[in-house]
mmCIF file of C-alpha atoms in Angstrom:
data_model
loop_
_atom_site.group_PDB
_atom_site.id
_atom_site.type_symbol
_atom_site.label_atom_id
_atom_site.label_comp_id
_atom_site.label_asym_id
_atom_site.label_seq_id
_atom_site.Cartn_x
_atom_site.Cartn_y
_atom_site.Cartn_z
ATOM 1 C CA MET G 443 42.242 32.460 141.603
ATOM 2 C CA PRO G 444 43.997 34.021 144.043
ATOM 3 C CA PRO G 445 41.747 35.454 147.103
ATOM 4 C CA PRO G 446 41.580 39.426 146.692
ATOM 5 C CA ILE G 447 43.264 41.451 148.941
ATOM 6 C CA PRO G 448 42.231 45.091 150.221
ATOM 7 C CA PRO G 449 44.216 48.003 148.731
ATOM 8 C CA ASP G 450 45.238 49.158 151.761
ATOM 9 C CA GLN G 451 47.087 45.968 152.573
ATOM 10 C CA LEU G 452 49.200 46.335 149.234
ATOM 11 C CA ALA G 453 51.864 48.635 150.682
ATOM 12 C CA GLY G 454 55.270 46.942 149.107
ATOM 13 C CA VAL G 455 53.642 45.370 146.133
ATOM 14 C CA THR G 456 55.044 46.612 143.130
ATOM 15 C CA LEU G 457 53.113 46.279 139.811
ATOM 16 C CA ARG G 458 55.153 47.035 136.663
ATOM 17 C CA VAL G 459 52.317 48.484 134.171
ATOM 18 C CA GLY G 460 53.244 48.840 130.657
ATOM 19 C CA ASP G 461 51.870 52.174 128.187
ATOM 20 C CA GLN G 462 52.191 53.441 125.155
ATOM 21 C CA LYS G 463 52.828 57.452 124.864
ATOM 22 C CA GLY G 464 51.971 58.083 127.823
ATOM 23 C CA ALA G 465 48.242 56.959 127.380
ATOM 24 C CA SER G 466 47.261 55.520 130.770
ATOM 25 C CA GLN G 467 49.612 57.170 132.356
ATOM 26 C CA SER G 468 48.449 60.630 132.001
ATOM 27 C CA LEU G 469 44.702 59.523 131.635
ATOM 28 C CA LEU G 470 45.146 58.328 135.700
ATOM 29 C CA ARG G 471 46.930 61.425 136.811
ATOM 30 C CA SER G 472 44.417 64.412 134.602
ATOM 31 C CA ALA G 473 41.360 62.290 136.455
ATOM 32 C CA GLY G 474 43.383 62.481 139.896
ATOM 33 C CA LEU G 475 43.651 58.710 140.207
ATOM 34 C CA ASP G 476 47.033 58.394 140.336
ATOM 35 C CA ASP G 477 47.503 57.699 144.288
ATOM 36 C CA PHE G 478 47.667 54.049 144.351
ATOM 37 C CA PRO G 479 48.232 52.537 147.722
ATOM 38 C CA TYR G 480 51.581 50.067 146.096
ATOM 39 C CA GLU G 481 54.511 51.031 143.930
ATOM 40 C CA LEU G 482 53.633 51.616 140.859
ATOM 41 C CA GLU G 483 56.561 51.406 137.917
ATOM 42 C CA TRP G 484 55.851 52.863 134.673
ATOM 43 C CA ALA G 485 57.182 51.264 130.797
ATOM 44 C CA THR G 486 56.413 53.147 128.141
ATOM 45 C CA PHE G 487 56.550 51.153 124.850
ATOM 46 C CA THR G 488 55.843 52.723 121.059
ATOM 47 C CA SER G 489 52.988 50.297 120.070
ATOM 48 C CA GLY G 490 51.491 47.305 121.172
ATOM 49 C CA PRO G 491 53.657 44.776 120.029
ATOM 50 C CA PRO G 492 56.891 45.390 121.804
ATOM 51 C CA LEU G 493 54.854 45.876 124.955
ATOM 52 C CA LEU G 494 53.095 42.510 125.085
ATOM 53 C CA GLU G 495 56.765 40.741 124.556
ATOM 54 C CA ALA G 496 57.687 42.085 127.223
ATOM 55 C CA LEU G 497 54.648 40.906 129.407
ATOM 56 C CA SER G 498 54.952 37.512 128.228
ATOM 57 C CA ALA G 499 58.530 37.614 129.458
ATOM 58 C CA ASP G 500 57.292 38.733 132.744
ATOM 59 C CA ALA G 501 59.558 41.878 132.644
ATOM 60 C CA ILE G 502 55.883 44.139 132.665
ATOM 61 C CA ASP G 503 52.691 42.448 134.272
ATOM 62 C CA ILE G 504 50.402 44.592 132.399
ATOM 63 C CA GLY G 505 49.832 46.516 129.900
ATOM 64 C CA GLY G 506 46.847 48.755 127.133
ATOM 65 C CA THR G 507 46.851 47.505 123.511
ATOM 66 C CA GLY G 508 44.178 48.228 120.322
ATOM 67 C CA ASN G 509 42.763 45.255 118.965
ATOM 68 C CA THR G 510 45.450 42.870 116.899
ATOM 69 C CA PRO G 511 48.821 43.042 119.205
ATOM 70 C CA PRO G 512 46.166 40.037 121.601
ATOM 71 C CA LEU G 513 46.079 38.443 118.350
ATOM 72 C CA PHE G 514 49.963 37.816 117.479
ATOM 73 C CA ALA G 515 51.080 36.823 121.521
ATOM 74 C CA ALA G 516 48.419 34.461 121.205
ATOM 75 C CA ALA G 517 49.354 32.495 117.911
ATOM 76 C CA ALA G 518 52.829 32.700 119.179
ATOM 77 C CA LYS G 519 51.277 30.985 122.472
ATOM 78 C CA ALA G 520 52.721 33.881 125.002
ATOM 79 C CA ASP G 521 51.820 33.933 128.637
ATOM 80 C CA ILE G 522 49.126 36.858 129.142
ATOM 81 C CA LYS G 523 45.392 37.064 129.264
ATOM 82 C CA ILE G 524 43.216 39.309 128.459
ATOM 83 C CA VAL G 525 40.995 40.978 131.459
ATOM 84 C CA ALA G 526 39.445 44.565 130.642
ATOM 85 C CA ALA G 527 37.915 45.634 127.261
ATOM 86 C CA SER G 528 37.717 49.033 126.059
ATOM 87 C CA GLN G 529 35.475 50.644 122.875
ATOM 88 C CA GLY G 530 36.803 53.994 121.359
ATOM 89 C CA ASN G 531 36.262 55.691 117.771
ATOM 90 C CA VAL G 532 37.759 53.528 114.665
ATOM 91 C CA ALA G 533 37.590 57.179 112.788
ATOM 92 C CA SER G 534 41.361 57.270 114.003
ATOM 93 C CA ASP G 535 42.539 54.068 112.737
ATOM 94 C CA ALA G 536 43.862 55.682 109.575
ATOM 95 C CA LEU G 537 45.137 55.318 106.190
ATOM 96 C CA VAL G 538 47.098 58.762 105.330
ATOM 97 C CA VAL G 539 49.164 60.190 102.393
ATOM 98 C CA LEU G 540 50.330 63.136 102.015
ATOM 99 C CA PRO G 541 48.685 66.323 100.383
ATOM 100 C CA ASN G 542 50.406 66.075 97.125
ATOM 101 C CA SER G 543 50.052 61.795 96.941
ATOM 102 C CA PRO G 544 47.817 60.795 93.303
ATOM 103 C CA LEU G 545 46.407 58.229 96.017
ATOM 104 C CA GLN G 546 42.570 59.240 96.507
ATOM 105 C CA SER G 547 40.620 56.317 97.460
ATOM 106 C CA ARG G 548 41.432 53.054 99.181
ATOM 107 C CA ASP G 549 40.997 51.378 95.373
ATOM 108 C CA GLN G 550 44.003 52.247 94.225
ATOM 109 C CA LEU G 551 46.383 50.941 96.597
ATOM 110 C CA ARG G 552 47.601 47.687 94.526
ATOM 111 C CA GLY G 553 51.339 47.145 94.311
ATOM 112 C CA ARG G 554 51.739 50.316 96.631
ATOM 113 C CA THR G 555 53.837 49.988 99.751
ATOM 114 C CA ILE G 556 52.049 50.944 103.244
ATOM 115 C CA ALA G 557 54.153 51.577 106.550
ATOM 116 C CA VAL G 558 52.426 50.204 109.222
ATOM 117 C CA SER G 559 53.707 48.314 113.082
ATOM 118 C CA LYS G 560 53.751 44.574 112.431
ATOM 119 C CA GLY G 561 51.172 42.960 114.575
ATOM 120 C CA SER G 562 49.994 45.812 115.589
ATOM 121 C CA SER G 563 45.859 47.783 115.773
ATOM 122 C CA ALA G 564 46.927 49.416 112.299
ATOM 123 C CA HIS G 565 48.023 45.818 111.054
ATOM 124 C CA GLY G 566 44.979 44.883 111.969
ATOM 125 C CA GLN G 567 42.695 47.775 109.941
ATOM 126 C CA ILE G 568 44.894 47.521 107.020
ATOM 127 C CA LEU G 569 44.618 43.936 106.430
ATOM 128 C CA GLN G 570 40.246 45.253 106.937
ATOM 129 C CA THR G 571 40.666 48.171 104.209
ATOM 130 C CA LEU G 572 41.943 45.814 101.788
ATOM 131 C CA ALA G 573 39.959 43.111 102.403
ATOM 132 C CA ALA G 574 36.930 45.035 101.472
ATOM 133 C CA VAL G 575 38.075 46.044 98.101
ATOM 134 C CA GLY G 576 39.057 42.141 97.050
ATOM 135 C CA LEU G 577 42.218 43.223 98.153
ATOM 136 C CA THR G 578 45.042 41.195 100.302
ATOM 137 C CA PRO G 579 48.245 42.062 101.952
ATOM 138 C CA HIS G 580 50.110 40.183 99.388
ATOM 139 C CA ASP G 581 48.612 42.676 96.797
ATOM 140 C CA VAL G 582 50.520 45.368 98.794
ATOM 141 C CA GLN G 583 53.957 45.816 100.229
ATOM 142 C CA LEU G 584 54.051 46.194 103.746
ATOM 143 C CA VAL G 585 56.499 48.091 105.099
ATOM 144 C CA PHE G 586 57.470 47.042 108.998
ATOM 145 C CA LEU G 587 58.158 49.791 110.384
ATOM 146 C CA GLN G 588 57.325 51.584 114.558
ATOM 147 C CA PRO G 589 55.867 55.146 114.380
ATOM 148 C CA ALA G 590 59.302 56.694 114.717
ATOM 149 C CA ASP G 591 60.705 55.407 111.398
ATOM 150 C CA ALA G 592 57.381 54.987 110.247
ATOM 151 C CA LEU G 593 56.680 58.980 110.511
ATOM 152 C CA GLY G 594 60.625 60.138 108.868
ATOM 153 C CA ALA G 595 59.821 57.524 106.028
ATOM 154 C CA PHE G 596 56.158 58.681 105.062
ATOM 155 C CA LYS G 597 57.111 63.161 104.881
ATOM 156 C CA GLN G 598 60.228 61.282 103.028
ATOM 157 C CA GLY G 599 58.022 59.932 100.936
ATOM 158 C CA ALA G 600 59.511 56.642 101.179
ATOM 159 C CA VAL G 601 56.306 54.938 101.082
ATOM 160 C CA ASP G 602 52.975 56.121 99.369
ATOM 161 C CA ALA G 603 50.148 55.610 102.336
ATOM 162 C CA TRP G 604 51.060 54.886 106.362
ATOM 163 C CA ALA G 605 48.819 52.762 108.680
ATOM 164 C CA LEU G 606 48.700 54.622 112.440
ATOM 165 C CA TRP G 607 46.717 55.286 115.061
ATOM 166 C CA ASP G 608 46.359 58.469 118.004
ATOM 167 C CA PRO G 609 48.699 60.282 118.843
ATOM 168 C CA TYR G 610 50.359 59.671 115.385
ATOM 169 C CA PHE G 611 47.441 60.462 113.570
ATOM 170 C CA ALA G 612 46.922 63.387 114.708
ATOM 171 C CA GLN G 613 50.436 64.578 114.696
ATOM 172 C CA VAL G 614 50.821 64.083 111.452
ATOM 173 C CA GLN G 615 47.545 65.945 110.204
ATOM 174 C CA LEU G 616 49.187 69.018 111.702
ATOM 175 C CA GLU G 617 52.488 68.384 110.825
ATOM 176 C CA SER G 618 52.750 66.965 107.072
ATOM 177 C CA GLY G 619 48.886 68.323 106.190
ATOM 178 C CA ALA G 620 48.424 63.961 105.839
ATOM 179 C CA ARG G 621 44.798 63.457 103.880
ATOM 180 C CA VAL G 622 42.790 60.354 104.778
ATOM 181 C CA ILE G 623 42.093 58.115 101.936
ATOM 182 C CA ALA G 624 40.447 55.035 104.136
ATOM 183 C CA ASP G 625 39.728 54.692 107.751
ATOM 184 C CA GLY G 626 38.086 51.824 110.823
ATOM 185 C CA ARG G 627 34.146 53.275 109.483
ATOM 186 C CA GLY G 628 34.941 51.774 106.112
ATOM 187 C CA GLY G 629 36.692 48.372 107.259
ATOM 188 C CA GLY G 630 34.951 46.787 109.696
ATOM 189 C CA ALA G 631 37.159 48.123 112.723
ATOM 190 C CA ASN G 632 35.368 46.905 115.939
ATOM 191 C CA GLY G 633 37.764 50.047 117.999
ATOM 192 C CA TYR G 634 38.537 47.385 120.626
ATOM 193 C CA SER G 635 41.387 48.016 123.015
ATOM 194 C CA PHE G 636 42.561 45.559 126.377
ATOM 195 C CA GLN G 637 43.998 45.653 128.837
ATOM 196 C CA VAL G 638 46.630 42.609 129.221
ATOM 197 C CA ALA G 639 48.299 41.338 132.382
ATOM 198 C CA GLY G 640 50.848 38.073 132.649
ATOM 199 C CA THR G 641 50.234 35.172 134.073
ATOM 200 C CA ALA G 642 52.424 34.866 136.268
ATOM 201 C CA ALA G 643 51.131 38.474 138.078
ATOM 202 C CA LEU G 644 47.791 36.918 138.427
ATOM 203 C CA ALA G 645 48.795 33.866 140.249
ATOM 204 C CA ASP G 646 50.405 36.358 142.597
ATOM 205 C CA ALA G 647 47.780 36.867 145.321
ATOM 206 C CA ARG G 648 49.404 40.465 145.788
ATOM 207 C CA ARG G 649 50.174 41.735 142.756
ATOM 208 C CA ASN G 650 46.344 40.090 141.549
ATOM 209 C CA SER G 651 44.556 42.254 143.346
ATOM 210 C CA ALA G 652 47.426 45.598 142.518
ATOM 211 C CA ILE G 653 45.688 44.761 138.743
ATOM 212 C CA GLY G 654 42.353 44.478 139.922
ATOM 213 C CA ASP G 655 42.624 48.459 142.048
ATOM 214 C CA TYR G 656 44.300 49.353 139.365
ATOM 215 C CA LEU G 657 42.013 48.404 136.503
ATOM 216 C CA SER G 658 38.909 49.802 138.314
ATOM 217 C CA ARG G 659 40.982 52.962 138.466
ATOM 218 C CA LEU G 660 41.252 53.223 134.244
ATOM 219 C CA SER G 661 38.228 52.474 133.754
ATOM 220 C CA ARG G 662 36.790 55.463 135.852
ATOM 221 C CA ALA G 663 39.701 57.613 134.586
ATOM 222 C CA TYR G 664 38.014 56.635 130.693
ATOM 223 C CA ARG G 665 34.787 58.012 132.073
ATOM 224 C CA PHE G 666 36.631 61.124 133.359
ATOM 225 C CA ALA G 667 38.468 61.564 130.263
ATOM 226 C CA ASP G 668 35.189 61.835 128.036
ATOM 227 C CA THR G 669 33.592 64.804 130.015
ATOM 228 C CA HIS G 670 36.901 66.625 130.882
ATOM 229 C CA ARG G 671 39.094 66.393 127.835
ATOM 230 C CA GLU G 672 40.750 69.574 127.845
ATOM 231 C CA LYS G 673 42.443 68.620 131.199
ATOM 232 C CA ARG G 674 42.357 64.885 129.768
ATOM 233 C CA ALA G 675 45.379 66.900 126.547
ATOM 234 C CA GLN G 676 46.699 69.068 129.097
ATOM 235 C CA ALA G 677 48.288 66.000 131.097
ATOM 236 C CA TRP G 678 49.258 63.891 127.779
ATOM 237 C CA SER G 679 51.246 66.718 126.566
ATOM 238 C CA GLU G 680 52.990 67.633 129.801
ATOM 239 C CA ASP G 681 53.449 63.616 129.533
ATOM 240 C CA THR G 682 54.552 62.634 126.473
ATOM 241 C CA GLY G 683 56.616 66.260 125.671
ATOM 242 C CA LEU G 684 53.585 66.710 122.315
ATOM 243 C CA PRO G 685 52.714 69.891 121.631
ATOM 244 C CA ILE G 686 48.935 70.059 123.168
ATOM 245 C CA GLU G 687 47.611 70.954 119.847
ATOM 246 C CA VAL G 688 48.918 67.409 118.815
ATOM 247 C CA THR G 689 47.044 65.981 122.149
ATOM 248 C CA ARG G 690 43.471 67.885 121.549
ATOM 249 C CA LYS G 691 43.012 66.887 118.203
ATOM 250 C CA ALA G 692 44.238 63.424 119.281
ATOM 251 C CA THR G 693 40.762 64.125 121.660
ATOM 252 C CA GLU G 694 38.490 65.610 119.685
ATOM 253 C CA LEU G 695 36.788 62.147 118.906
ATOM 254 C CA GLY G 696 36.833 61.206 122.602
ATOM 255 C CA PRO G 697 38.470 58.089 124.744
ATOM 256 C CA ASP G 698 38.281 54.303 124.400
ATOM 257 C CA LEU G 699 35.234 53.676 127.487
ATOM 258 C CA PRO G 700 35.110 50.418 129.635
ATOM 259 C CA ILE G 701 32.639 47.882 128.095
ATOM 260 C CA PRO G 702 32.112 44.148 129.734
ATOM 261 C CA LEU G 703 34.540 41.423 128.251
ATOM 262 C CA ASP G 704 31.576 39.702 126.130
ATOM 263 C CA ALA G 705 30.714 37.092 123.528
ATOM 264 C CA GLU G 706 30.605 39.843 121.399
ATOM 265 C CA VAL G 707 34.051 41.107 122.132
ATOM 266 C CA VAL G 708 35.561 37.499 121.605
ATOM 267 C CA ARG G 709 33.365 36.875 119.198
ATOM 268 C CA SER G 710 34.721 40.092 116.771
ATOM 269 C CA GLN G 711 38.339 39.082 117.794
ATOM 270 C CA GLN G 712 37.885 35.515 116.362
ATOM 271 C CA GLU G 713 36.611 36.703 113.328
ATOM 272 C CA LEU G 714 39.579 39.138 113.231
ATOM 273 C CA ALA G 715 42.370 36.389 113.793
ATOM 274 C CA ASP G 716 40.896 34.233 111.729
ATOM 275 C CA ALA G 717 40.967 36.811 108.897
ATOM 276 C CA PHE G 718 44.653 37.153 109.270
ATOM 277 C CA VAL G 719 45.409 32.993 109.568
ATOM 278 C CA THR G 720 42.966 33.234 105.951
ATOM 279 C CA ALA G 721 45.615 36.280 104.566
ATOM 280 C CA GLU G 722 49.096 34.221 106.363
ATOM 281 C CA GLU G 723 50.167 36.924 108.455
ATOM 282 C CA ILE G 724 49.220 34.282 111.750
ATOM 283 C CA PRO G 725 50.610 31.308 111.306
ATOM 284 C CA ARG G 726 48.255 29.151 112.934
ATOM 285 C CA ARG G 727 44.729 29.026 114.218
ATOM 286 C CA PHE G 728 43.338 29.426 117.975
ATOM 287 C CA THR G 729 40.686 30.274 120.321
ATOM 288 C CA PHE G 730 40.171 33.398 121.553
ATOM 289 C CA ALA G 731 38.642 32.848 124.699
ATOM 290 C CA ASP G 732 41.284 30.158 125.691
ATOM 291 C CA TYR G 733 43.204 33.733 126.313
ATOM 292 C CA VAL G 734 39.879 35.561 128.122
ATOM 293 C CA ASP G 735 39.986 35.852 131.503
ATOM 294 C CA ASN G 736 36.758 37.481 133.267
ATOM 295 C CA ARG G 737 38.165 37.353 136.693
ATOM 296 C CA PHE G 738 37.518 41.052 137.441
ATOM 297 C CA ALA G 739 34.283 41.681 135.495
ATOM 298 C CA SER G 740 32.117 42.121 138.753
ATOM 299 C CA ARG G 741 34.539 44.642 139.729
ATOM 300 C CA LEU G 742 34.846 46.579 136.606
ATOM 301 C CA ALA G 743 30.643 46.684 136.888
ATOM 302 C CA THR G 744 30.393 48.626 139.657
ATOM 303 C CA ALA G 745 33.638 50.837 139.073
#
């Protein structure tokens, strides 16, 4: 591991950060923690899987995802390490239907079409939702769509249900009156999300130090957002163009909050990875702990 370099000596460093729908960028800005002592270059992605593809290709240095994208990346032997964890509500990890849908519960999903972003946290949630009622992905038809395409298909009734997360969950509830038939509270979801870094960036002393500073700021920003939800919603709306009503609803249940990247996190993620292998959604077994790097743990504990 490269020796740490003080933040005030990082001038000239450019840290490339992957973000989803303005999440981390607006989070840091709303907390007043975006005064970086190095250059920060944002790249926006629609979901975790393409973000991790960019990370593995060394197109970005670090980015945030839900609990499932790192599993698919690890199965593909991507050059990544999970360097920080957080945990949030699981009520927004939801499966929704249109208001006039005949579906009333997850017990009625057999044979139905479900839109989901492949390898996303919603994909993991669908796996657990189906398992809770004795079903597998083979008992339904998963239609793999990125959120923008899934939104159109859902509104047109081209799919029976949509597995999603915030802010899309808040958006479709407000715009279409979408009705929840299952969420993470009934499917064993762990609610984890992760900051994932590329191994090339971690091996570079200057970028490694910038990552440590970035993670510390993000940890503080999560806690600020928990006690300043209106400010968080305003910044999220400004950065993404989403209506303030959508971002307010998406912040109602509170933000993710930092947690240690400990043995319980590893155990839970290994269990989810193994479930994906059993369901033949991931092609090989692997050890999740091999993709965990706790080099920033002590720093984050005092952030």
